Short mmCIF file of C-alpha atoms in Angstrom, two decimals:
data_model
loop_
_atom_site.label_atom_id
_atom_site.label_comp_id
_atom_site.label_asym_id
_atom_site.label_seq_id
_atom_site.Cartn_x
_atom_site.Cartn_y
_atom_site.Cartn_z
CA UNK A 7 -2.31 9.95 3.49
CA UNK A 8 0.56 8.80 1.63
CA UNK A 9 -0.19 5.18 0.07
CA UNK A 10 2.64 2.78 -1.50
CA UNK A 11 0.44 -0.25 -3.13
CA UNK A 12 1.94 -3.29 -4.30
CA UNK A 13 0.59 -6.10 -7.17
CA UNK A 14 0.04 -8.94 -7.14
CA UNK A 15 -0.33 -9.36 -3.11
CA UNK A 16 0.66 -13.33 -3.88
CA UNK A 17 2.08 -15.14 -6.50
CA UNK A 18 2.73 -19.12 -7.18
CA UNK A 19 5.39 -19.91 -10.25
CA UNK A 20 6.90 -22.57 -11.65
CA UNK A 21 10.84 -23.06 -11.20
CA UNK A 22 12.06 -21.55 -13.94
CA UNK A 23 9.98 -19.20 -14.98
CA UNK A 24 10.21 -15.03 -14.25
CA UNK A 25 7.51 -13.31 -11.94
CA UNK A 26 7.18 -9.51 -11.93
CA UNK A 27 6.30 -7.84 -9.00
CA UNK A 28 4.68 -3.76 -9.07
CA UNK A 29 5.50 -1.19 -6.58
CA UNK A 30 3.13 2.08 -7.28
CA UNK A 31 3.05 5.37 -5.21
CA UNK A 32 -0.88 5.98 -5.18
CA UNK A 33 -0.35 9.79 -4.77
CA UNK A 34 3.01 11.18 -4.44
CA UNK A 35 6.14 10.80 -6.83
CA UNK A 36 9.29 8.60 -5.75
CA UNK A 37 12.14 8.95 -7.74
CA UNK A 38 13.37 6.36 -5.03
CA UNK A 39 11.99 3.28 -4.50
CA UNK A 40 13.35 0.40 -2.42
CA UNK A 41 12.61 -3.01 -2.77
CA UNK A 42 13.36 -5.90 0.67
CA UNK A 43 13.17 -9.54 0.94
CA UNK A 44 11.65 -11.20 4.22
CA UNK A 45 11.75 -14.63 4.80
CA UNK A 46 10.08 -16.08 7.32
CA UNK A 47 10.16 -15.15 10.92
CA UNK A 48 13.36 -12.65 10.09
CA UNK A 49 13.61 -9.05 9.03
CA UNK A 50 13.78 -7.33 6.23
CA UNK A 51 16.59 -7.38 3.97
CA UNK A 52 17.63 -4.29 1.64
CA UNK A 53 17.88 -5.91 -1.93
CA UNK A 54 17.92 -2.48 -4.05
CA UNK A 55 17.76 0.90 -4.45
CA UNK A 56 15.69 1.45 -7.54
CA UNK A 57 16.62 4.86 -9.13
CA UNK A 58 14.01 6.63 -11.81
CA UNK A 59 15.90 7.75 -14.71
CA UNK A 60 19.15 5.57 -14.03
CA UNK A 61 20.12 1.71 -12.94
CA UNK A 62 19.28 0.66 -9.79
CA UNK A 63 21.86 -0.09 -7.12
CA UNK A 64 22.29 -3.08 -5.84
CA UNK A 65 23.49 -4.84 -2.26
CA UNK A 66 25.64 -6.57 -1.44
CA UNK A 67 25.37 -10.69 -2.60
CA UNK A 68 21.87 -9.44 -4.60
CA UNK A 69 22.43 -10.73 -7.98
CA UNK A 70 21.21 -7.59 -10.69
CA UNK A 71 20.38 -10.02 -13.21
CA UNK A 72 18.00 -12.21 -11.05
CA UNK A 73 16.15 -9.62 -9.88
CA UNK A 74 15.70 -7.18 -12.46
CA UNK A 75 14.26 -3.77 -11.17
CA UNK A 76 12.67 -1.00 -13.54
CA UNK A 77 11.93 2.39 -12.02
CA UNK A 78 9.54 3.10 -15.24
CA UNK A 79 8.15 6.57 -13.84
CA UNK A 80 8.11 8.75 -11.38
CA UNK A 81 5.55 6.54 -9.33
CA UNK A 82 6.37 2.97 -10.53
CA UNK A 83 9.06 0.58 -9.87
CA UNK A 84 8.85 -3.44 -11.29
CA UNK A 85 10.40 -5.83 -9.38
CA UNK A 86 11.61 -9.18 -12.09
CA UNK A 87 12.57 -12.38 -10.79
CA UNK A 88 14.33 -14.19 -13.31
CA UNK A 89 14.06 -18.22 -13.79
CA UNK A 90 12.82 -18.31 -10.30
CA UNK A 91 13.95 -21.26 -8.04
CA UNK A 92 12.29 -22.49 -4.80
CA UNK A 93 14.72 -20.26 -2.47
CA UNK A 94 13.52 -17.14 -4.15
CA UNK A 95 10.13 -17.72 -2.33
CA UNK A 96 9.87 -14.85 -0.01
CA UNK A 97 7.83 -12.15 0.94
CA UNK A 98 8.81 -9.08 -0.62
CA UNK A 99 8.20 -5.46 0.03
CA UNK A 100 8.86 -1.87 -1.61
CA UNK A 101 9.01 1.08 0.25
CA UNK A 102 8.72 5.21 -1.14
CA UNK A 103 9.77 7.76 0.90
CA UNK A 104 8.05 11.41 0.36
CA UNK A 105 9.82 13.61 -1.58
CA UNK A 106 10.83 15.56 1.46
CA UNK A 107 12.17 12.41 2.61
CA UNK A 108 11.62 12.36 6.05
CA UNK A 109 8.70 9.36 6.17
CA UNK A 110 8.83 6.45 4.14
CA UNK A 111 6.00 4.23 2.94
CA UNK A 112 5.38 0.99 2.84
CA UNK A 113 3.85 -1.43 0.52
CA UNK A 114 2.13 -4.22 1.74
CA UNK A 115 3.71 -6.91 0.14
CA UNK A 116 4.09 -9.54 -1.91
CA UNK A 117 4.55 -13.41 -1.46
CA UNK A 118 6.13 -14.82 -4.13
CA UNK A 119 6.31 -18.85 -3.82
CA UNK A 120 8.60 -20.85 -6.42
CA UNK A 121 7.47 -24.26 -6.81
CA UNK B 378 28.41 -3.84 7.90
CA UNK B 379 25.93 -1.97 9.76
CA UNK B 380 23.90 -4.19 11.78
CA UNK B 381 21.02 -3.27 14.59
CA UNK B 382 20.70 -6.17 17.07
CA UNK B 383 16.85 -6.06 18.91
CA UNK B 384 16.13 -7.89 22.32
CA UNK B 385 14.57 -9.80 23.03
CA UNK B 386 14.02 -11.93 19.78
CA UNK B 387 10.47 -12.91 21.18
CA UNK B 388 8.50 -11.82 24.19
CA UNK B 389 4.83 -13.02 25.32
CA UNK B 390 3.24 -11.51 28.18
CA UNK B 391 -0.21 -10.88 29.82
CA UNK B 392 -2.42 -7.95 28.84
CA UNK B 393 -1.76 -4.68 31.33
CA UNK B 394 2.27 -6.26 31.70
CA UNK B 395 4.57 -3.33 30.82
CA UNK B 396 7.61 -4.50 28.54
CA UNK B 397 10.95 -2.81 26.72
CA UNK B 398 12.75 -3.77 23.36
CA UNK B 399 15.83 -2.69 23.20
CA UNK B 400 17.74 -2.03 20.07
CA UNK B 401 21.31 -1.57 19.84
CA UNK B 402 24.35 -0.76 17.29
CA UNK B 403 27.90 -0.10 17.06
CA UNK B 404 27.15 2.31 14.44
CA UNK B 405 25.90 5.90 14.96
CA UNK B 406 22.73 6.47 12.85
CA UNK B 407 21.31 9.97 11.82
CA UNK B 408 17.83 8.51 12.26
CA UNK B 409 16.14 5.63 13.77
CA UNK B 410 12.56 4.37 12.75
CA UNK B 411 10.63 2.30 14.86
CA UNK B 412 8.00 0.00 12.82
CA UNK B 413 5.32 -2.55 13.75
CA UNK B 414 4.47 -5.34 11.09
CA UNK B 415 1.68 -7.32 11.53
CA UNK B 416 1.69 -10.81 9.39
CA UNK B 417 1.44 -10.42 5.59
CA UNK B 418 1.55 -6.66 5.67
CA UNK B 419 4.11 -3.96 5.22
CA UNK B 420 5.99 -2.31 8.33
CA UNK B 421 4.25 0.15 9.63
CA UNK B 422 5.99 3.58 10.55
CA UNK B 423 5.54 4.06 14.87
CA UNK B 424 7.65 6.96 15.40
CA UNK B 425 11.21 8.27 13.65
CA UNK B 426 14.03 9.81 16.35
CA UNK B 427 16.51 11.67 15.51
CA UNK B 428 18.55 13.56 17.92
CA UNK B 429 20.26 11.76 20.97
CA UNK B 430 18.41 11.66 24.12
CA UNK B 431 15.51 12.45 22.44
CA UNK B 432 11.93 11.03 24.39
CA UNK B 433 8.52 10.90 22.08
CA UNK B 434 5.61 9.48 23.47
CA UNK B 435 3.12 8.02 21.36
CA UNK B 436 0.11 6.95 24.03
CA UNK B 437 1.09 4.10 25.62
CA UNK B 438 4.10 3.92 23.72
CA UNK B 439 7.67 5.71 24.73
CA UNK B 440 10.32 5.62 22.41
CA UNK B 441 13.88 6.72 23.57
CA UNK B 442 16.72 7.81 21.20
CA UNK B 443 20.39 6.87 22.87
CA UNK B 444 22.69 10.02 23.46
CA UNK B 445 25.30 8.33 21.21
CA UNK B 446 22.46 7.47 18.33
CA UNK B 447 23.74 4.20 18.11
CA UNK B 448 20.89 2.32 20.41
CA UNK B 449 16.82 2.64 21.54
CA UNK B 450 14.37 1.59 23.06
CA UNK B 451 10.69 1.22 22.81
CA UNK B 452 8.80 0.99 26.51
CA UNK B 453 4.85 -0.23 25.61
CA UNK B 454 3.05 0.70 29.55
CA UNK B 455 0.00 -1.68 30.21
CA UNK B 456 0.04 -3.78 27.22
CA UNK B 457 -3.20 -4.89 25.02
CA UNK B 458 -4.14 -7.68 22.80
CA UNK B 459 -3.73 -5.30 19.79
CA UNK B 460 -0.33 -4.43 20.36
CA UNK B 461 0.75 -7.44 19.39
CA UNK B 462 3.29 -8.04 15.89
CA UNK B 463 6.53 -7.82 15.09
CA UNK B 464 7.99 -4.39 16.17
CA UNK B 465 11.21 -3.47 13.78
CA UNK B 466 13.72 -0.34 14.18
CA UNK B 467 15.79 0.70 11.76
CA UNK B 468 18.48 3.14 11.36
CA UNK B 469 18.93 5.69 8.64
CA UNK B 470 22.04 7.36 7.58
CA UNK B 471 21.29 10.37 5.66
CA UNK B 472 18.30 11.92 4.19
CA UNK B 473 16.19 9.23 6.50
CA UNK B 474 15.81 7.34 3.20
CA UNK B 475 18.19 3.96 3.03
CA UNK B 476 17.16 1.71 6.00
CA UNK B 477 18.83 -0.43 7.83
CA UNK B 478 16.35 -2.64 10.00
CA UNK B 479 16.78 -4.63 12.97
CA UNK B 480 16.79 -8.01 13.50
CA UNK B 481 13.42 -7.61 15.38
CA UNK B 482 11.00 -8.64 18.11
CA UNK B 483 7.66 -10.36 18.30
CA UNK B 484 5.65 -9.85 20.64
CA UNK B 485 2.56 -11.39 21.78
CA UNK B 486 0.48 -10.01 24.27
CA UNK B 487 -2.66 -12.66 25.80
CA UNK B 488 -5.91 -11.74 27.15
#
């Protein structure tokens, strides 16, 4: 079946520095990706809609130049955090839907923690 | 703002209790997703809904679309130790693609 994979699974930074985050379709092509934010105990957030071929959009109170997103192909979307601070830890997730659009895939995440 | 409010927040019961999550919205959705998420993983896709009053019946699972598509619910019959996570619905607009997700329920389900 479908597979949406996701690298690194964790990640520890610094304060200040940027972390990039992968989102890969294993074996279909997304020209949509999205990308959410979970903190802990809560639900996931919608950050971004990450668009191959154009910019990605954005929600509301997301900040496009902290988190930089780059839909590079047709099966892989980057994920930058910029000068990360301690509230940026999270667990973050991506998500492909088949082209057909009807099912979307998850990745499995990544836990990004900003010392 | 469309938000999707789930209840209860948390539930624990014993294995073989039946139990319902309910998850409701003021807005009228085209689709609504129901996902389990277990801890350090990605959702994981139950069952999608998408015309009111619609039933699907995954085993021991019932999920029930609302006639308005603005609310469902998810009815788990003789619960077991592995059906335990955080169980998320979201609602789609169009094109089932842009998700809006609940505010979700944990359950935990003892031997």
């Amino acid at each position: 079946g479908a597979v949406v994979s996701q690298h690194p699974s964790r990640v520890i930074c610094k304060s200040g520095t940027s972390v990039k985050i992968e989102c890969r379709s294993l074996d279909f092509q997304a020209t949509t990706m999205f990308w959410y934010r979970q903190f802990p105990k809560q639900s996931l957030m919608l950050m971004a809609t990450s668009n191959e071929g154009s910019k990605a959009t954005y929600e509301q109170g997301v900040e496009k130049d902290k988190f930089l997103i780059n839909h590079a192909s047709l099966t892989l979307s980057t994920l930058t955090v910029t000068s990360a601070h301690p509230e940026d830890s999270s667990f973050y997730i991506c998500s492909a839907p088949l082209p057909q659009g009807e099912t979307q895939y998850f990745g499995p995440g990544t836990r990004l923690l900003v010392l | 703002t469309q938000l999707l409010e789930q209840s209860p927040q948390f539930l624990s019961i014993q294995e073989g209790e039946n139990l319902t999550v309910y998850c409701n919205s003021s807005s009228v959705f085209s689709s609504l997703q129901w996902y389990r998420q277990e801890p350090g993983e990605g959702p994981v896709l139950l069952v999608t809904v998408v015309t009111g009053g619609e039933v699907k019946k995954l085993k021991r699972l019932t999920f029930q679309f609302g006639d308005a598509r603005k609310d469902s619910s998810l009815h788990i019959t003789a619960a077991q130790t592995g059906d335990t996570g955080l169980y998320l619905c979201a609602g789609a607009d169009t094109g089932f693609q842009k998700l809006v997700f609940g505010t979700g329920t944990r359950l935990l389900v003892s031997p």
